[in-house]
Tab-separated table of C-alpha atoms and ligand atoms in Angstrom:
chain	number	residue	atom	x	y	z
A	1	MET	CA	68.666	109.714	57.663
A	2	SER	CA	71.857	109.087	59.598
A	3	GLU	CA	73.335	111.701	61.893
A	4	SER	CA	76.109	113.458	60.037
A	5	ILE	CA	78.989	111.911	61.970
A	6	TYR	CA	77.765	108.523	60.854
A	7	LEU	CA	77.581	109.561	57.193
A	8	VAL	CA	80.512	108.137	55.266
A	9	GLU	CA	81.398	110.259	52.256
A	10	CYS	CA	82.688	108.012	49.501
A	11	ALA	CA	80.794	104.989	50.826
A	12	THR	CA	78.536	102.861	48.662
A	13	ALA	CA	74.827	102.699	49.489
A	14	GLU	CA	75.358	99.168	50.839
A	15	GLN	CA	78.161	100.309	53.130
A	16	GLN	CA	76.070	103.205	54.431
A	17	ALA	CA	73.129	100.885	55.046
A	18	ALA	CA	75.366	98.591	57.126
A	19	VAL	CA	76.688	101.551	59.123
A	20	ASP	CA	73.120	102.724	59.728
A	21	GLU	CA	72.264	99.277	61.060
A	22	LEU	CA	75.235	99.408	63.456
A	23	VAL	CA	74.188	102.848	64.658
A	24	LYS	CA	70.733	101.468	65.382
A	25	GLN	CA	72.219	98.536	67.342
A	26	PHE	CA	74.721	100.534	69.370
A	27	LEU	CA	73.077	103.885	70.162
A	28	LEU	CA	71.130	103.657	73.385
A	29	SER	CA	68.156	105.901	73.956
A	30	ASP	CA	67.550	107.418	77.381
A	31	ASP	CA	64.403	105.284	77.631
A	32	LYS	CA	66.376	102.110	77.114
A	33	LEU	CA	68.918	103.218	79.727
A	34	ALA	CA	66.087	104.008	82.136
A	35	SER	CA	64.693	100.495	81.830
A	36	ILE	CA	68.122	98.927	82.409
A	37	ILE	CA	68.677	101.150	85.470
A	38	LYS	CA	65.362	99.986	86.900
A	39	GLU	CA	66.363	96.352	86.488
A	40	PHE	CA	69.831	97.010	87.937
A	41	ARG	CA	68.203	98.492	91.042
A	42	ARG	CA	65.967	95.435	91.407
A	43	ARG	CA	69.061	93.208	91.203
A	44	MET	CA	70.854	95.316	93.824
A	45	GLU	CA	67.937	94.802	96.221
A	46	GLU	CA	68.011	91.060	95.558
A	47	GLY	CA	71.732	90.898	96.310
A	48	LEU	CA	71.246	92.856	99.555
A	49	ALA	CA	68.581	90.388	100.671
A	50	ALA	CA	70.332	87.073	100.015
A	51	ASP	CA	73.564	85.379	98.953
A	52	GLY	CA	74.042	83.792	95.566
A	53	ARG	CA	72.222	86.414	93.475
A	54	VAL	CA	73.480	87.840	90.199
A	55	LEU	CA	74.810	90.988	91.929
A	56	LYS	CA	76.693	89.542	94.886
A	57	MET	CA	76.809	92.768	96.968
A	58	ILE	CA	79.580	91.352	99.174
A	59	PRO	CA	80.126	92.969	102.617
A	60	SER	CA	83.797	94.034	102.760
A	61	TYR	CA	84.047	94.403	106.556
A	62	VAL	CA	85.308	97.937	105.895
A	63	SER	CA	83.005	100.236	107.835
A	64	GLU	CA	85.115	103.288	108.539
A	65	ARG	CA	86.240	106.307	106.603
A	66	PRO	CA	89.702	107.754	106.782
A	67	THR	CA	89.742	111.401	107.855
A	68	GLY	CA	92.707	112.439	105.724
A	69	SER	CA	94.641	113.464	108.819
A	70	GLU	CA	96.197	110.017	109.408
A	71	THR	CA	99.956	109.928	109.020
A	72	GLY	CA	102.624	107.251	108.733
A	73	SER	CA	103.905	104.592	106.358
A	74	TYR	CA	101.851	101.529	105.517
A	75	PHE	CA	102.334	98.559	103.211
A	76	ALA	CA	100.260	96.789	100.600
A	77	ILE	CA	100.364	93.982	98.076
A	78	ASP	CA	98.318	94.549	94.908
A	79	LEU	CA	97.673	91.431	92.847
A	80	GLY	CA	96.263	92.258	89.403
A	81	GLY	CA	95.883	90.073	86.328
A	82	THR	CA	99.376	90.638	84.957
A	83	ASN	CA	101.402	92.306	87.642
A	84	LEU	CA	102.008	92.064	91.310
A	85	ARG	CA	102.972	95.270	93.056
A	86	VAL	CA	104.358	95.689	96.536
A	87	LEU	CA	103.951	99.226	97.869
A	88	ARG	CA	104.877	101.421	100.764
A	89	VAL	CA	102.394	104.244	101.107
A	90	THR	CA	103.207	107.324	103.150
A	91	LEU	CA	100.271	109.426	104.309
A	92	ASP	CA	101.050	113.110	104.830
A	93	GLY	CA	98.106	113.901	107.114
A	94	LYS	CA	96.666	116.414	104.633
A	95	GLY	CA	94.930	113.986	102.317
A	96	GLY	CA	98.078	113.469	100.255
A	97	VAL	CA	99.991	110.229	99.691
A	98	LYS	CA	103.427	109.265	98.446
A	99	THR	CA	103.988	105.775	97.151
A	100	GLU	CA	107.085	103.733	96.634
A	101	GLN	CA	106.441	100.587	94.682
A	102	GLN	CA	108.046	97.659	92.948
A	103	LYS	CA	106.409	95.675	90.172
A	104	PHE	CA	106.873	91.944	89.736
A	105	MET	CA	105.525	90.386	86.554
A	106	LEU	CA	103.660	87.172	87.368
A	107	THR	CA	105.487	84.217	85.846
A	108	GLU	CA	103.565	81.469	84.080
A	109	GLU	CA	104.561	79.188	86.956
A	110	ALA	CA	103.161	81.668	89.483
A	111	LYS	CA	99.886	81.948	87.555
A	112	THR	CA	99.376	78.190	87.453
A	113	ARG	CA	101.194	76.727	90.477
A	114	THR	CA	103.286	78.745	92.902
A	115	LEU	CA	101.327	82.001	93.245
A	116	PHE	CA	101.479	82.472	97.007
A	117	ASP	CA	105.168	81.581	97.298
A	118	PHE	CA	105.826	84.002	94.441
A	119	ILE	CA	103.972	86.758	96.319
A	120	ALA	CA	105.866	86.040	99.565
A	121	GLN	CA	109.202	86.122	97.730
A	122	SER	CA	108.294	89.451	96.122
A	123	VAL	CA	107.457	90.899	99.552
A	124	GLU	CA	110.819	89.625	100.827
A	125	THR	CA	112.670	91.244	97.906
A	126	PHE	CA	110.875	94.547	98.454
A	127	LEU	CA	111.696	94.618	102.183
A	128	ASP	CA	115.282	93.372	101.861
A	129	ASP	CA	116.125	95.827	99.042
A	130	ARG	CA	115.115	98.665	101.352
A	131	ASN	CA	116.484	97.247	104.594
A	132	LEU	CA	112.981	97.119	106.041
A	133	ARG	CA	112.793	93.470	107.070
A	134	PRO	CA	111.734	93.391	110.748
A	135	THR	CA	114.139	91.637	113.093
A	136	GLY	CA	113.036	89.396	115.968
A	137	GLN	CA	112.711	92.372	118.327
A	138	GLN	CA	110.659	94.559	116.008
A	139	PRO	CA	106.904	94.340	115.633
A	140	ALA	CA	105.563	92.548	112.551
A	141	ILE	CA	104.747	94.689	109.535
A	142	SER	CA	101.003	94.923	108.718
A	143	MET	CA	100.087	94.695	105.077
A	144	GLY	CA	96.910	95.160	103.109
A	145	PHE	CA	96.327	92.591	100.360
A	146	THR	CA	94.399	93.648	97.265
A	147	PHE	CA	93.047	90.580	95.581
A	148	SER	CA	90.814	91.354	92.604
A	149	TYR	CA	89.102	88.006	92.232
A	150	PRO	CA	85.682	87.018	93.572
A	151	VAL	CA	86.028	86.240	97.260
A	152	GLN	CA	83.377	85.573	99.872
A	153	GLN	CA	84.810	87.750	102.616
A	154	THR	CA	84.554	86.243	106.124
A	155	SER	CA	86.304	88.997	108.100
A	156	ILE	CA	88.503	92.012	107.365
A	157	ASN	CA	91.435	89.631	106.840
A	158	SER	CA	89.958	86.376	105.632
A	159	GLY	CA	87.953	85.301	102.616
A	160	ILE	CA	87.167	82.221	100.573
A	161	LEU	CA	88.063	82.210	96.873
A	162	VAL	CA	84.902	81.614	94.831
A	163	GLN	CA	86.556	81.197	91.418
A	164	TRP	CA	89.578	82.293	89.425
A	165	THR	CA	89.070	84.806	86.576
A	166	LYS	CA	91.266	86.917	84.255
A	167	GLY	CA	93.806	84.234	83.325
A	168	LEU	CA	94.863	82.961	86.758
A	169	ASN	CA	94.377	79.294	87.561
A	170	VAL	CA	96.188	77.917	90.575
A	171	PRO	CA	94.852	74.509	91.638
A	172	GLY	CA	93.856	73.918	95.236
A	173	CYS	CA	92.804	77.510	96.037
A	174	VAL	CA	89.074	77.688	95.241
A	175	GLY	CA	87.132	77.194	98.461
A	176	ARG	CA	90.080	78.168	100.661
A	177	ASP	CA	91.014	81.297	102.602
A	178	VAL	CA	93.450	83.242	100.409
A	179	VAL	CA	94.875	85.157	103.401
A	180	ARG	CA	95.740	81.855	105.108
A	181	LEU	CA	97.472	80.700	101.908
A	182	LEU	CA	99.531	83.903	101.762
A	183	GLN	CA	100.239	83.999	105.494
A	184	ASP	CA	101.577	80.410	105.352
A	185	ALA	CA	103.865	81.276	102.422
A	186	LEU	CA	105.214	84.310	104.349
A	187	LEU	CA	105.828	82.086	107.382
A	188	ARG	CA	107.782	79.615	105.250
A	189	LEU	CA	110.193	82.469	104.481
A	190	GLY	CA	110.358	83.499	108.122
A	191	LEU	CA	109.010	86.958	107.297
A	192	ARG	CA	107.446	88.901	110.165
A	193	VAL	CA	104.598	90.235	108.056
A	194	LYS	CA	100.929	90.102	109.036
A	195	VAL	CA	98.231	90.297	106.391
A	196	ALA	CA	95.935	92.730	108.175
A	197	ALA	CA	93.312	93.283	105.480
A	198	LEU	CA	91.982	91.494	102.410
A	199	VAL	CA	90.697	94.069	99.943
A	200	ASN	CA	88.889	94.038	96.612
A	201	ASP	CA	90.355	96.565	94.150
A	202	THR	CA	87.111	98.573	94.042
A	203	VAL	CA	87.073	98.849	97.840
A	204	GLY	CA	90.728	99.955	97.777
A	205	THR	CA	89.940	102.562	95.123
A	206	LEU	CA	87.073	103.937	97.233
A	207	LEU	CA	89.186	104.166	100.393
A	208	SER	CA	92.082	105.829	98.608
A	209	ALA	CA	89.667	108.408	97.192
A	210	ALA	CA	88.169	108.849	100.674
A	211	TYR	CA	91.557	109.677	102.207
A	212	THR	CA	91.933	112.557	99.749
A	213	ASP	CA	88.280	113.591	99.665
A	214	PRO	CA	85.999	112.708	102.610
A	215	SER	CA	82.901	113.083	100.411
A	216	SER	CA	83.818	109.898	98.493
A	217	GLN	CA	80.930	107.416	98.363
A	218	MET	CA	81.788	105.128	95.505
A	219	GLY	CA	84.854	103.457	93.955
A	220	ILE	CA	84.784	102.095	90.411
A	221	ILE	CA	87.179	100.171	88.179
A	222	PHE	CA	87.012	100.548	84.391
A	223	GLY	CA	90.112	98.541	83.458
A	224	THR	CA	90.538	94.999	82.176
A	225	GLY	CA	87.210	94.363	83.857
A	226	THR	CA	84.650	96.560	85.595
A	227	ASN	CA	83.253	96.541	89.115
A	228	ALA	CA	82.273	98.971	91.882
A	229	ALA	CA	81.996	99.397	95.640
A	230	TYR	CA	80.019	101.899	97.750
A	231	TYR	CA	79.135	102.761	101.343
A	232	GLU	CA	75.757	101.226	102.224
A	233	ASP	CA	73.604	101.737	105.278
A	234	ILE	CA	74.035	98.424	107.166
A	235	SER	CA	70.332	98.301	108.026
A	236	SER	CA	69.658	97.975	104.271
A	237	VAL	CA	71.767	94.816	104.059
A	238	ALA	CA	69.130	92.291	105.136
A	239	LYS	CA	71.443	89.314	104.604
A	240	TRP	CA	74.060	90.724	107.032
A	241	LYS	CA	74.214	88.471	110.114
A	242	GLY	CA	77.352	89.940	111.748
A	243	THR	CA	77.694	92.612	114.384
A	244	ASN	CA	76.574	96.011	113.202
A	245	PRO	CA	79.495	98.393	112.808
A	246	ALA	CA	79.504	101.490	115.001
A	247	SER	CA	79.460	103.759	111.948
A	248	GLY	CA	76.199	102.149	110.777
A	249	GLU	CA	77.687	101.710	107.306
A	250	MET	CA	79.689	99.179	105.382
A	251	VAL	CA	81.432	99.193	102.033
A	252	LEU	CA	79.875	96.621	99.687
A	253	ASN	CA	81.726	95.076	96.761
A	254	MET	CA	78.956	94.853	94.191
A	255	GLU	CA	80.655	92.520	91.654
A	256	TRP	CA	78.561	94.439	89.126
A	257	GLY	CA	80.244	92.976	86.040
A	258	ALA	CA	77.878	90.023	86.350
A	259	PHE	CA	74.705	92.080	85.847
A	260	ASP	CA	72.163	90.370	83.524
A	261	SER	CA	74.313	87.211	83.157
A	262	ASP	CA	71.467	85.038	84.427
A	263	GLU	CA	68.799	86.264	81.997
A	264	PHE	CA	70.515	88.048	79.106
A	265	ALA	CA	67.296	90.022	78.924
A	266	PHE	CA	68.044	93.678	79.631
A	267	LEU	CA	71.413	94.646	78.180
A	268	PRO	CA	71.425	95.593	74.477
A	269	PHE	CA	72.998	92.404	73.110
A	270	THR	CA	73.936	92.521	69.424
A	271	PRO	CA	75.057	89.491	67.390
A	272	HIS	CA	78.621	90.781	67.893
A	273	ASP	CA	78.255	90.605	71.682
A	274	ILE	CA	76.732	87.137	71.524
A	275	LYS	CA	79.629	85.895	69.412
A	276	LEU	CA	82.158	87.336	71.865
A	277	ASP	CA	80.387	85.721	74.793
A	278	ARG	CA	80.125	82.338	73.095
A	279	LYS	CA	83.843	82.262	72.311
A	280	SER	CA	85.023	83.616	75.665
A	281	ILE	CA	86.464	81.378	78.395
A	282	ASN	CA	83.491	82.297	80.609
A	283	PRO	CA	80.350	82.117	78.444
A	284	ARG	CA	77.111	83.394	80.018
A	285	LYS	CA	79.101	85.160	82.736
A	286	GLN	CA	80.079	88.833	83.274
A	287	ALA	CA	77.603	90.117	80.664
A	288	TYR	CA	77.789	93.773	81.777
A	289	GLU	CA	81.586	93.685	82.008
A	290	LYS	CA	81.792	92.326	78.458
A	291	MET	CA	80.059	95.454	77.071
A	292	ILE	CA	82.098	97.927	79.099
A	293	SER	CA	85.656	96.971	79.884
A	294	GLY	CA	89.056	97.039	78.220
A	295	MET	CA	89.471	93.320	77.837
A	296	TYR	CA	86.450	93.060	75.539
A	297	LEU	CA	85.765	96.215	73.508
A	298	GLY	CA	88.468	95.575	70.921
A	299	GLU	CA	87.086	92.101	70.391
A	300	ILE	CA	83.544	93.415	69.839
A	301	ALA	CA	84.989	95.783	67.241
A	302	ARG	CA	86.853	92.885	65.603
A	303	ASN	CA	83.608	90.922	65.309
A	304	ILE	CA	81.963	93.908	63.594
A	305	VAL	CA	84.904	94.382	61.229
A	306	LEU	CA	84.776	90.727	60.176
A	307	TRP	CA	80.995	90.865	59.763
A	308	LEU	CA	81.444	93.753	57.317
A	309	ALA	CA	84.462	92.252	55.533
A	310	ASP	CA	82.601	88.987	55.013
A	311	GLN	CA	79.885	90.937	53.173
A	312	ARG	CA	82.588	92.706	51.123
A	313	LEU	CA	81.592	95.974	52.759
A	314	LEU	CA	85.049	96.510	54.253
A	315	PHE	CA	88.554	96.011	52.824
A	316	ASP	CA	86.917	94.768	49.612
A	317	GLY	CA	86.340	91.479	51.431
A	318	ARG	CA	90.014	90.918	52.269
A	319	SER	CA	91.265	89.944	55.692
A	320	SER	CA	94.423	88.542	57.308
A	321	ASP	CA	95.560	85.877	59.765
A	322	ILE	CA	95.972	88.552	62.417
A	323	LEU	CA	92.515	90.007	61.871
A	324	ASN	CA	91.128	86.486	62.096
A	325	SER	CA	92.760	85.808	65.464
A	326	MET	CA	90.724	86.470	68.582
A	327	TRP	CA	91.799	89.506	70.660
A	328	SER	CA	93.982	90.936	67.862
A	329	ILE	CA	92.313	94.347	68.193
A	330	ASP	CA	93.372	95.769	71.560
A	331	THR	CA	90.985	98.319	73.047
A	332	SER	CA	93.783	100.888	72.979
A	333	TYR	CA	93.512	100.835	69.143
A	334	LEU	CA	89.917	101.976	69.461
A	335	SER	CA	91.114	104.909	71.582
A	336	SER	CA	93.661	105.807	68.897
A	337	ALA	CA	91.071	105.490	66.134
A	338	VAL	CA	88.576	107.746	67.918
A	339	THR	CA	91.183	110.514	68.290
A	340	ASP	CA	92.471	110.309	64.713
A	341	ASP	CA	91.351	113.545	63.039
A	342	SER	CA	94.077	113.648	60.407
A	343	PRO	CA	92.876	114.270	56.821
A	344	ALA	CA	93.928	110.805	55.626
A	345	LEU	CA	93.081	109.102	58.935
A	346	SER	CA	96.679	107.944	58.926
A	347	GLU	CA	96.664	106.514	62.462
A	348	ILE	CA	93.769	104.272	61.478
A	349	GLN	CA	95.540	103.400	58.243
A	350	GLN	CA	98.510	102.234	60.348
A	351	ILE	CA	96.284	100.085	62.537
A	352	ILE	CA	94.554	98.456	59.561
A	353	GLU	CA	97.587	98.015	57.337
A	354	LYS	CA	100.491	97.525	59.779
A	355	THR	CA	98.960	96.120	62.947
A	356	LEU	CA	96.174	94.075	61.397
A	357	ASN	CA	98.087	93.403	58.168
A	358	VAL	CA	95.240	94.200	55.758
A	359	SER	CA	96.729	96.125	52.833
A	360	ASN	CA	95.396	99.000	50.724
A	361	SER	CA	92.645	100.395	52.923
A	362	THR	CA	90.390	102.988	51.318
A	363	MET	CA	89.183	106.212	52.911
A	364	ALA	CA	85.745	104.609	53.313
A	365	ASP	CA	87.320	101.620	55.145
A	366	ARG	CA	89.077	103.976	57.564
A	367	ARG	CA	85.984	106.118	58.141
A	368	ILE	CA	83.964	102.998	58.920
A	369	PHE	CA	86.675	101.701	61.283
A	370	LYS	CA	86.488	104.987	63.151
A	371	ILE	CA	82.693	104.868	63.387
A	372	ILE	CA	82.889	101.316	64.786
A	373	SER	CA	85.369	102.493	67.445
A	374	VAL	CA	83.157	105.451	68.393
A	375	LEU	CA	80.010	103.316	68.605
A	376	VAL	CA	81.567	100.560	70.742
A	377	GLY	CA	83.267	103.054	73.092
A	378	GLU	CA	80.254	105.352	73.471
A	379	ARG	CA	77.944	102.470	74.228
A	380	ALA	CA	80.381	101.352	76.960
A	381	ALA	CA	80.460	104.819	78.521
A	382	ARG	CA	76.662	105.221	78.388
A	383	LEU	CA	76.081	101.751	79.833
A	384	SER	CA	78.487	102.575	82.649
A	385	SER	CA	76.008	105.229	83.776
A	386	VAL	CA	73.515	102.465	84.594
A	387	GLY	CA	75.485	101.195	87.585
A	388	VAL	CA	76.407	104.710	88.695
A	389	VAL	CA	72.826	106.034	88.627
A	390	ALA	CA	71.358	102.903	90.234
A	391	THR	CA	73.894	103.105	93.065
A	392	LEU	CA	73.668	106.861	93.699
A	393	THR	CA	69.876	106.890	93.722
A	394	LYS	CA	69.900	103.961	96.163
A	395	ARG	CA	70.805	106.468	98.894
A	396	PRO	CA	69.016	109.610	97.701
A	397	GLU	CA	69.741	111.457	100.956
A	398	LEU	CA	73.405	111.622	99.891
A	399	LEU	CA	72.608	113.432	96.662
A	400	ASP	CA	72.011	116.722	98.441
A	401	MET	CA	75.666	116.901	99.456
A	402	PRO	CA	78.886	116.768	97.468
A	403	ILE	CA	79.643	113.211	96.329
A	404	ASN	CA	83.004	112.138	94.993
A	405	ILE	CA	83.353	108.981	92.922
A	406	GLY	CA	86.908	107.596	92.754
A	407	ILE	CA	87.626	105.752	89.517
A	408	ASP	CA	90.646	103.749	88.401
A	409	GLY	CA	91.452	101.847	85.213
A	410	SER	CA	92.840	102.417	81.736
A	411	MET	CA	89.443	102.605	80.037
A	412	TYR	CA	88.418	105.555	82.205
A	413	GLU	CA	91.839	107.157	82.053
A	414	HIS	CA	92.491	106.820	78.335
A	415	PHE	CA	89.349	106.239	76.282
A	416	PRO	CA	88.580	109.605	74.661
A	417	ASP	CA	85.610	111.353	76.256
A	418	PHE	CA	84.706	108.348	78.424
A	419	GLU	CA	84.130	110.574	81.444
A	420	ARG	CA	82.208	113.232	79.514
A	421	ILE	CA	79.813	110.694	77.992
A	422	LEU	CA	79.359	108.906	81.315
A	423	ALA	CA	78.664	112.175	83.145
A	424	GLU	CA	76.274	113.377	80.456
A	425	ALA	CA	74.265	110.145	80.727
A	426	VAL	CA	74.215	110.381	84.536
A	427	SER	CA	72.873	113.952	84.281
A	428	ARG	CA	69.820	112.682	82.364
A	429	PHE	CA	68.722	110.698	85.408
A	430	ILE	CA	70.111	112.820	88.234
A	431	PRO	CA	69.509	116.318	86.875
A	432	GLU	CA	70.566	119.684	88.266
A	433	PRO	CA	70.791	120.855	90.972
A	434	GLN	CA	71.811	117.443	92.392
A	435	PHE	CA	74.009	116.620	89.420
A	436	ARG	CA	76.234	119.538	90.370
A	437	ASN	CA	77.132	117.716	93.615
A	438	ILE	CA	78.637	114.740	91.778
A	439	ARG	CA	82.348	114.672	91.042
A	440	PHE	CA	84.184	111.972	89.093
A	441	SER	CA	87.870	111.754	89.894
A	442	LEU	CA	90.752	109.578	88.843
A	443	ALA	CA	92.061	107.513	91.772
A	444	LYS	CA	95.270	106.434	90.116
A	445	ASP	CA	96.766	103.278	91.662
A	446	GLY	CA	93.922	103.551	94.145
A	447	SER	CA	93.619	99.812	94.600
A	448	GLY	CA	97.080	99.494	96.185
A	449	VAL	CA	96.990	102.749	98.124
A	450	GLY	CA	93.533	101.920	99.487
A	451	ALA	CA	94.696	98.505	100.719
A	452	ALA	CA	97.465	100.173	102.735
A	453	ILE	CA	94.922	102.616	104.208
A	454	ILE	CA	92.558	99.771	105.114
A	455	ALA	CA	95.429	97.851	106.752
A	456	MET	CA	96.163	101.013	108.749
A	457	LEU	CA	92.522	101.351	109.876
A	458	ALA	CA	92.316	97.626	110.738
A	459	THR	CA	95.546	97.685	112.748
A	460	LYS	CA	94.473	100.775	114.695
A	461	LYS	CA	91.233	99.047	115.642
A	462	ASP	CA	93.199	96.063	117.025
A	463	ILE	CA	95.148	98.152	119.505
B	501	LIG	P1	93.977	96.279	85.340
B	501	LIG	O1	92.538	96.133	85.022
B	501	LIG	O2	94.715	94.962	85.178
B	501	LIG	O3	94.248	96.919	86.654
B	501	LIG	P2	94.233	98.571	83.515
B	501	LIG	O4	93.357	99.440	84.332
B	501	LIG	O5	95.479	99.170	83.007
B	501	LIG	O6	94.660	97.227	84.227
B	501	LIG	O7	93.372	98.071	82.273
B	501	LIG	C1	93.908	97.290	81.261
B	501	LIG	C2	92.916	97.221	80.128
B	501	LIG	O8	92.764	98.518	79.544
B	501	LIG	C3	93.329	96.281	79.006
B	501	LIG	O9	92.216	95.493	78.673
B	501	LIG	C4	93.671	97.200	77.849
B	501	LIG	O10	93.255	96.663	76.618
B	501	LIG	C5	92.885	98.459	78.146
B	501	LIG	N1	93.591	99.656	77.689
B	501	LIG	C6	94.916	99.927	77.783
B	501	LIG	N2	95.212	101.122	77.220
B	501	LIG	C7	94.039	101.629	76.768
B	501	LIG	C8	93.667	102.826	76.079
B	501	LIG	N3	94.570	103.738	75.707
B	501	LIG	N4	92.370	102.995	75.777
B	501	LIG	C9	91.449	102.064	76.128
B	501	LIG	N5	91.725	100.921	76.757
B	501	LIG	C10	93.008	100.686	77.071
B	502	LIG	MG1	93.926	97.994	88.287
């Protein structure tokens, strides 16, 4: 028998049987989660021991923690997949920050050709608009640079681009130091700006959380993609060949979205996941990310919807050009569907009939659409606990003290109950009383703010 929330009144027996099958595919037992956590931990150890493993565990060269009492204004550049932001971050010395920022939408030309000149020009605009451009007599401005693409970091302000992801493709950059590329573009404009730190967005999120709450140990992104960073004991990083930091710790960028991409053996792949992966621009890569993050969940749901429609179990077998186009179901529609409690499910009706252009949906169609949204979203939130539990239990000594986890990204911020489901799953593996020490908090815009804080820490160290 199905659980009651998965029972569709007014459904045919065939429809209910299909829903039951989906429930079986998408609900994850605690035992299954436990086995994935165990494998994730094994992969973490592998990545700590050597380069080139599925979890890259990249040393960030960030080894300090802000105290929260630092003051002053610092700058950052935050390069995401769609927008570039230039920020000035003012620290109030009491763990609070004020930000002033300007957004520049990446042009097609910037994404494929002129990226670093585009960034330098945006920095120039930001400084000139505010009369902040340093003159010949003034010291250069230090900036942090958040760059959310896989980079093999070589120092706090240098790193080699491993590959482009998320829609960017600028020739001639892979294999080169992205800070050098940006610094040269700034020089061409005669701007007295020094790129003082190269920062992954997860590392920025962690440091911004740490400024506000010194107990922060982990930074996570659940946005377009997913990834995390945490403070690791440097003596546990066997592959580290550099000088040991005085603090004895270093933030590692896990690049956890890649988990299980080499074997496809541990994550709960359904035919709908396999289809998404096959048709993606990066097949057999980012397997964990593809089950968790905003870029992909709508597409998994679309695959399920088509699977049902093709069996005439949804929309009486009808579909539309829009429904047949990849990516036509944005993950934000799943959020809307999950929250629709209206008697006629009218929000869902809108999505099906207006957005997806499939006319005359029945109540059963809408109920099934909602169940699909719940199943895909809940699986994402429960699977997210895998990385969290594996990372927190890696340093069990920390679990006896308060631990804050700073999280940024639209999936975490907006998907209904994402945090509650994630926390509930974590509590199964890290029970009370330790569970009580764990706090999840939204680190909004943390990636940019954190880069400014890291630039501040790096510049202080120089003097
Ligand atoms: P980025 O990852 O580029 O920093 P965001 O954190 O805003 O950006 O994440 C964008 C992703 O979040 C997109 O894939 C989008 O589909 C998804 N998203 C946007 N709004 C919502 C929402 N209300 N519910 C769930 N996912 C959303
Ligand atoms: Mg972001």
